[in-house]
């Protein structure tokens, strides 16, 4: 098999705290092939954003990243700050939930996109960059791109700002786009348009996407493969169709049961009660306290991830029983 574009193995992220460390990403493994979309789903606080920051080399100090992140066969964990900067410019781009964090409020949108082009594409000068910026704004579906290029971020709507950020991310023609809740702040119509846009761009430039959301319905619109995170771990990973057809982890089953789309609904399970536990866990399954099937064994040891069907991995003692 050819090497995947991104190969994450045993990734851990810890932050120091009084008397020890807090493990917020607890040894996760997955891969993404070129041109494919991986969806990452899980409720707030489960470690989705910290995982994406780790992929960009942006985990804030004093956080510690361990394990392996291989990109095109090259190990990224432990590489120099300069190497991370090059990679972020040339190969991996990221879109966040709040577009204003990625935009400079005192620079026109066109100028910002042009800047990305000048910095990251060989031989592109400012003049050409500004022309290409208009083309990129058009490509992300912004009307009157020439006028919008002259606008400042606050003069655009939220949906348009997010399109502008996507245009900026695309300026470096990334091989991997990390989209962390890119549509969460937008209303549903705009959300659907942004998803369509990302799929369309993926078709055109062949980039891989890691698409993160707390909302499984949104992830299901775009992902070929889905990982479900819970309290810093991957509890289930499967091709999207398999995840909906035969969800194996009780947490995933609960998520699917709450989806509004009847086509994606299985027999109703008890609503998932309780809150996310302390991320460090106490040695047992982290989901045990909220799990309708948990028994003493589940509280005694943490389940390992097991591949129960091709590409379908689950970390649950009860799965497959
Ligand atoms: N800079 C930080 N220092 C300490 N803890 C952090 C930091 N950033 C995130 N965390 C903790 O890591 C956990 C996972 O956060 P995050 O990845 O943002 O969750 P998600 O994106 O899934 O909502 C949370 O408990 C959060 O409080
Ligand atoms: Mg997040």
XYZ file of C-alpha atoms and ligand atoms in Angstrom:
349
model
C 0.000 0.000 0.000
C 1.282 3.460 -0.760
C 2.170 5.739 2.111
C -0.750 7.889 3.333
C -0.376 11.658 3.123
C -0.755 12.010 6.878
C 0.008 9.223 9.313
C -0.588 9.945 12.983
C 0.541 7.333 15.452
C 0.307 7.289 19.243
C -0.125 11.081 19.345
C -0.199 12.471 22.872
C -0.545 16.056 24.036
C -0.065 16.918 27.692
C -0.221 20.133 29.680
C 1.433 20.464 33.064
C -0.788 20.984 36.056
C -0.304 21.051 39.798
C 1.193 17.742 40.834
C 1.565 16.226 37.361
C 0.408 16.483 33.778
C -2.980 16.552 32.157
C -3.243 14.358 29.098
C -5.686 16.032 26.717
C -4.878 13.869 23.690
C -4.216 10.371 24.930
C -2.438 8.401 22.223
C -4.463 8.595 19.025
C -3.661 6.968 15.668
C -5.168 7.524 12.231
C -4.181 8.261 8.656
C -5.492 10.323 5.763
C -4.808 9.486 2.118
C -4.216 12.233 -0.441
C -7.436 13.792 -1.707
C -9.650 12.214 0.973
C -11.685 13.733 3.786
C -11.455 12.572 7.366
C -14.185 13.781 9.688
C -13.393 14.200 13.379
C -16.354 14.354 15.703
C -16.747 14.562 19.454
C -18.225 16.882 22.014
C -16.637 20.065 23.221
C -13.442 19.549 25.220
C -12.588 16.084 23.861
C -9.326 17.224 22.253
C -10.255 17.941 18.636
C -8.686 21.389 18.446
C -5.568 20.426 20.374
C -5.110 17.575 17.871
C -5.335 19.976 14.946
C -2.941 22.402 16.615
C -0.491 19.527 17.029
C -0.681 18.856 13.275
C 0.221 22.489 12.619
C 3.008 22.649 15.192
C 0.966 25.215 17.130
C 0.339 23.586 20.508
C 0.983 26.491 22.894
C 3.749 26.288 25.444
C 4.047 24.597 27.930
C 2.086 21.883 26.120
C 4.068 18.799 25.094
C 3.528 16.745 21.953
C 4.698 13.120 21.795
C 4.227 10.248 19.412
C 4.491 10.473 15.658
C 3.009 12.699 12.964
C 4.317 11.699 9.547
C 3.477 13.885 6.578
C 4.480 12.524 3.159
C 6.687 10.087 5.035
C 8.519 12.794 7.004
C 8.372 12.954 10.813
C 7.051 16.309 12.030
C 7.176 15.831 15.792
C 10.325 17.474 17.076
C 11.173 19.338 13.866
C 12.448 22.924 14.038
C 10.215 25.993 14.237
C 11.485 27.031 10.807
C 10.488 23.678 9.320
C 7.002 24.030 10.841
C 6.645 27.510 9.331
C 7.606 26.224 5.890
C 5.150 23.381 6.159
C 2.303 25.682 7.231
C 2.983 27.914 4.289
C 3.431 25.244 1.689
C 1.635 22.056 2.521
C -0.832 22.320 5.400
C -3.381 25.090 5.844
C -5.990 25.595 8.514
C -9.412 27.229 8.735
C -10.813 27.981 12.193
C -14.305 28.478 13.536
C -13.965 32.228 13.934
C -12.701 33.764 10.684
C -11.750 37.044 12.364
C -8.917 35.292 14.209
C -7.305 34.519 10.850
C -7.893 37.925 9.299
C -6.049 41.151 9.836
C -8.728 43.767 10.629
C -6.726 46.672 9.199
C -5.766 45.136 5.845
C -8.124 44.701 2.902
C -9.182 41.163 2.136
C -7.581 41.245 -1.298
C -4.269 42.444 0.110
C -4.240 39.632 2.705
C -4.819 36.952 0.106
C -2.215 38.577 -2.124
C 0.225 38.509 0.789
C -0.286 34.755 1.193
C 0.382 34.300 -2.524
C 3.510 36.471 -2.510
C 4.879 34.634 0.513
C 4.069 31.106 -0.554
C 4.184 30.970 -4.332
C 7.495 31.340 -6.074
C 7.833 34.276 -8.412
C 4.481 35.893 -7.578
C 4.830 39.645 -7.021
C 2.320 41.995 -5.389
C 0.700 43.080 -8.604
C 0.098 39.541 -9.791
C -0.841 38.484 -6.248
C -3.612 41.064 -6.108
C -4.965 39.899 -9.465
C -4.876 36.260 -8.380
C -6.540 37.173 -5.083
C -9.570 38.367 -7.028
C -9.619 35.043 -8.867
C -9.497 33.158 -5.564
C -12.347 35.225 -4.116
C -14.336 34.349 -7.207
C -13.411 30.673 -6.835
C -14.840 30.593 -3.317
C -18.112 32.018 -4.578
C -17.848 35.658 -3.597
C -19.866 37.976 -5.833
C -18.271 41.156 -7.187
C -14.847 39.845 -6.121
C -13.105 43.019 -7.314
C -15.098 45.181 -4.901
C -14.837 42.655 -2.077
C -11.079 42.518 -2.480
C -11.002 46.211 -1.566
C -13.163 45.676 1.541
C -11.921 45.291 5.111
C -12.952 42.143 7.016
C -15.554 43.949 9.157
C -17.328 45.055 6.000
C -18.118 41.442 5.056
C -20.737 39.068 6.481
C -19.627 36.078 8.596
C -20.160 33.659 5.700
C -18.189 35.861 3.340
C -15.372 36.243 5.846
C -15.109 32.469 6.177
C -14.974 32.183 2.374
C -12.196 34.765 2.356
C -10.259 32.721 4.936
C -10.719 29.604 2.802
C -9.445 31.575 -0.202
C -6.423 32.562 1.862
C -5.810 28.958 2.907
C -6.061 27.873 -0.720
C -3.576 30.515 -1.811
C -0.801 28.121 -0.793
C -2.456 25.150 -2.582
C -2.208 22.947 0.498
C -2.041 19.186 0.270
C -3.924 19.054 3.562
C -6.567 21.474 4.762
C -7.445 21.301 8.434
C -10.908 22.759 8.972
C -11.724 23.127 12.672
C -15.452 23.837 13.109
C -15.338 26.083 10.022
C -19.110 26.353 9.766
C -20.128 26.289 13.432
C -20.585 30.061 13.672
C -22.618 30.260 10.452
C -26.319 29.788 9.801
C -27.385 26.521 8.162
C -27.769 27.813 4.610
C -24.320 29.376 4.574
C -22.980 26.286 6.326
C -24.225 24.086 3.471
C -22.681 26.439 0.909
C -19.296 26.338 2.646
C -19.372 22.519 2.763
C -20.198 22.396 -0.959
C -17.398 24.813 -1.617
C -14.861 22.670 0.227
C -15.956 19.543 -1.636
C -15.773 21.357 -4.934
C -12.279 22.667 -4.186
C -11.207 19.207 -3.093
C -12.323 17.851 -6.465
C -10.468 20.585 -8.283
C -7.151 20.685 -6.457
C -7.145 17.214 -4.896
C -6.342 18.324 -1.354
C -7.000 16.097 1.648
C -9.228 17.551 4.371
C -9.359 16.909 8.089
C -12.777 18.263 8.959
C -13.551 18.765 12.632
C -16.951 19.345 14.178
C -18.895 18.614 17.335
C -21.826 17.896 15.008
C -21.973 14.433 13.443
C -24.641 15.518 10.951
C -22.272 18.143 9.524
C -19.347 15.710 9.407
C -21.487 13.124 7.611
C -22.033 15.590 4.749
C -18.390 15.686 3.826
C -16.301 12.831 5.268
C -15.162 9.605 3.590
C -13.974 8.292 6.916
C -14.943 9.385 10.418
C -13.215 9.219 13.760
C -15.206 9.668 16.951
C -13.276 11.139 19.868
C -14.182 10.954 23.506
C -12.123 12.429 26.340
C -8.864 12.573 24.386
C -9.163 9.166 22.718
C -10.489 7.762 19.491
C -13.329 5.480 20.516
C -14.337 4.527 16.977
C -12.974 4.945 13.468
C -14.718 3.728 10.340
C -15.591 4.491 6.726
C -18.536 6.918 6.899
C -21.114 4.438 5.538
C -20.032 1.744 7.992
C -20.173 4.141 10.925
C -23.811 4.947 10.190
C -24.809 1.428 9.156
C -23.173 -0.388 12.076
C -21.961 1.965 14.786
C -20.093 -0.199 17.301
C -19.320 2.099 20.215
C -22.171 3.022 22.583
C -21.081 6.662 22.397
C -21.310 6.673 18.582
C -24.655 4.897 18.784
C -25.883 7.632 21.102
C -24.641 10.370 18.747
C -26.379 8.780 15.766
C -29.598 8.325 17.717
C -29.771 12.067 18.307
C -29.357 13.004 14.631
C -32.386 14.717 13.122
C -32.133 12.936 9.765
C -34.248 9.742 9.904
C -32.067 8.102 7.242
C -29.195 8.287 9.680
C -31.094 7.173 12.742
C -30.878 3.770 14.359
C -33.154 2.410 17.060
C -33.370 5.030 19.752
C -30.891 4.617 22.559
C -30.998 6.286 25.916
C -29.867 9.876 25.572
C -26.234 10.134 26.605
C -26.320 11.370 30.143
C -23.583 12.936 32.213
C -20.622 15.138 31.432
C -17.192 14.482 29.985
C -14.983 13.010 32.695
C -11.606 14.242 33.715
C -9.467 13.630 30.653
C -6.885 11.601 32.510
C -9.350 8.886 33.388
C -8.837 6.556 36.307
C -7.708 3.468 34.431
C -11.126 2.303 33.286
C -13.028 3.118 30.108
C -13.500 6.897 30.002
C -17.069 6.504 28.794
C -18.091 4.007 31.502
C -19.964 6.490 33.690
C -22.238 7.495 30.831
C -22.493 4.113 29.145
C -25.682 2.073 29.201
C -23.673 -1.159 28.836
C -20.818 -0.581 31.263
C -20.025 -3.202 33.890
C -17.290 -3.697 36.479
C -14.820 -4.877 33.814
C -15.274 -1.603 31.899
C -14.360 0.353 35.025
C -11.317 -1.781 35.754
C -9.340 -1.423 32.506
C -9.183 0.850 29.503
C -10.274 -0.904 26.284
C -7.715 -1.044 23.449
C -8.731 -0.162 19.908
C -9.541 -3.322 17.937
C -10.253 -3.647 14.206
C -13.529 -5.573 14.034
C -14.149 -5.130 10.305
C -11.866 -3.801 7.546
C -11.060 -0.203 8.501
C -13.583 -0.275 11.343
C -11.815 0.172 14.658
C -13.477 0.436 18.048
C -12.278 0.750 21.629
C -15.023 -0.952 23.641
C -15.125 -4.270 25.487
C -18.780 -4.706 24.579
C -18.499 -4.047 20.850
C -19.005 -7.141 18.767
C -20.514 -9.041 21.684
N -3.398 25.818 26.236
C -4.003 24.909 27.011
N -3.573 24.659 28.278
C -4.169 23.742 29.047
N -5.222 23.000 28.662
C -5.705 23.194 27.415
C -5.121 24.149 26.523
N -5.818 24.117 25.352
C -6.781 23.189 25.514
N -6.717 22.630 26.742
C -7.594 21.587 27.278
O -7.571 20.470 26.411
C -8.850 19.865 26.340
C -9.251 19.699 24.897
O -9.485 20.963 24.341
P -9.873 21.168 22.804
O -8.951 20.393 21.962
O -9.943 22.640 22.574
O -11.327 20.546 22.739
P -12.354 20.533 21.511
O -11.738 21.240 20.375
O -12.630 19.090 21.250
O -13.575 21.229 22.029
C -9.794 20.750 27.134
O -10.015 20.156 28.369
C -9.051 22.049 27.257
O -9.382 22.679 28.467
Mg -12.391 22.889 19.314
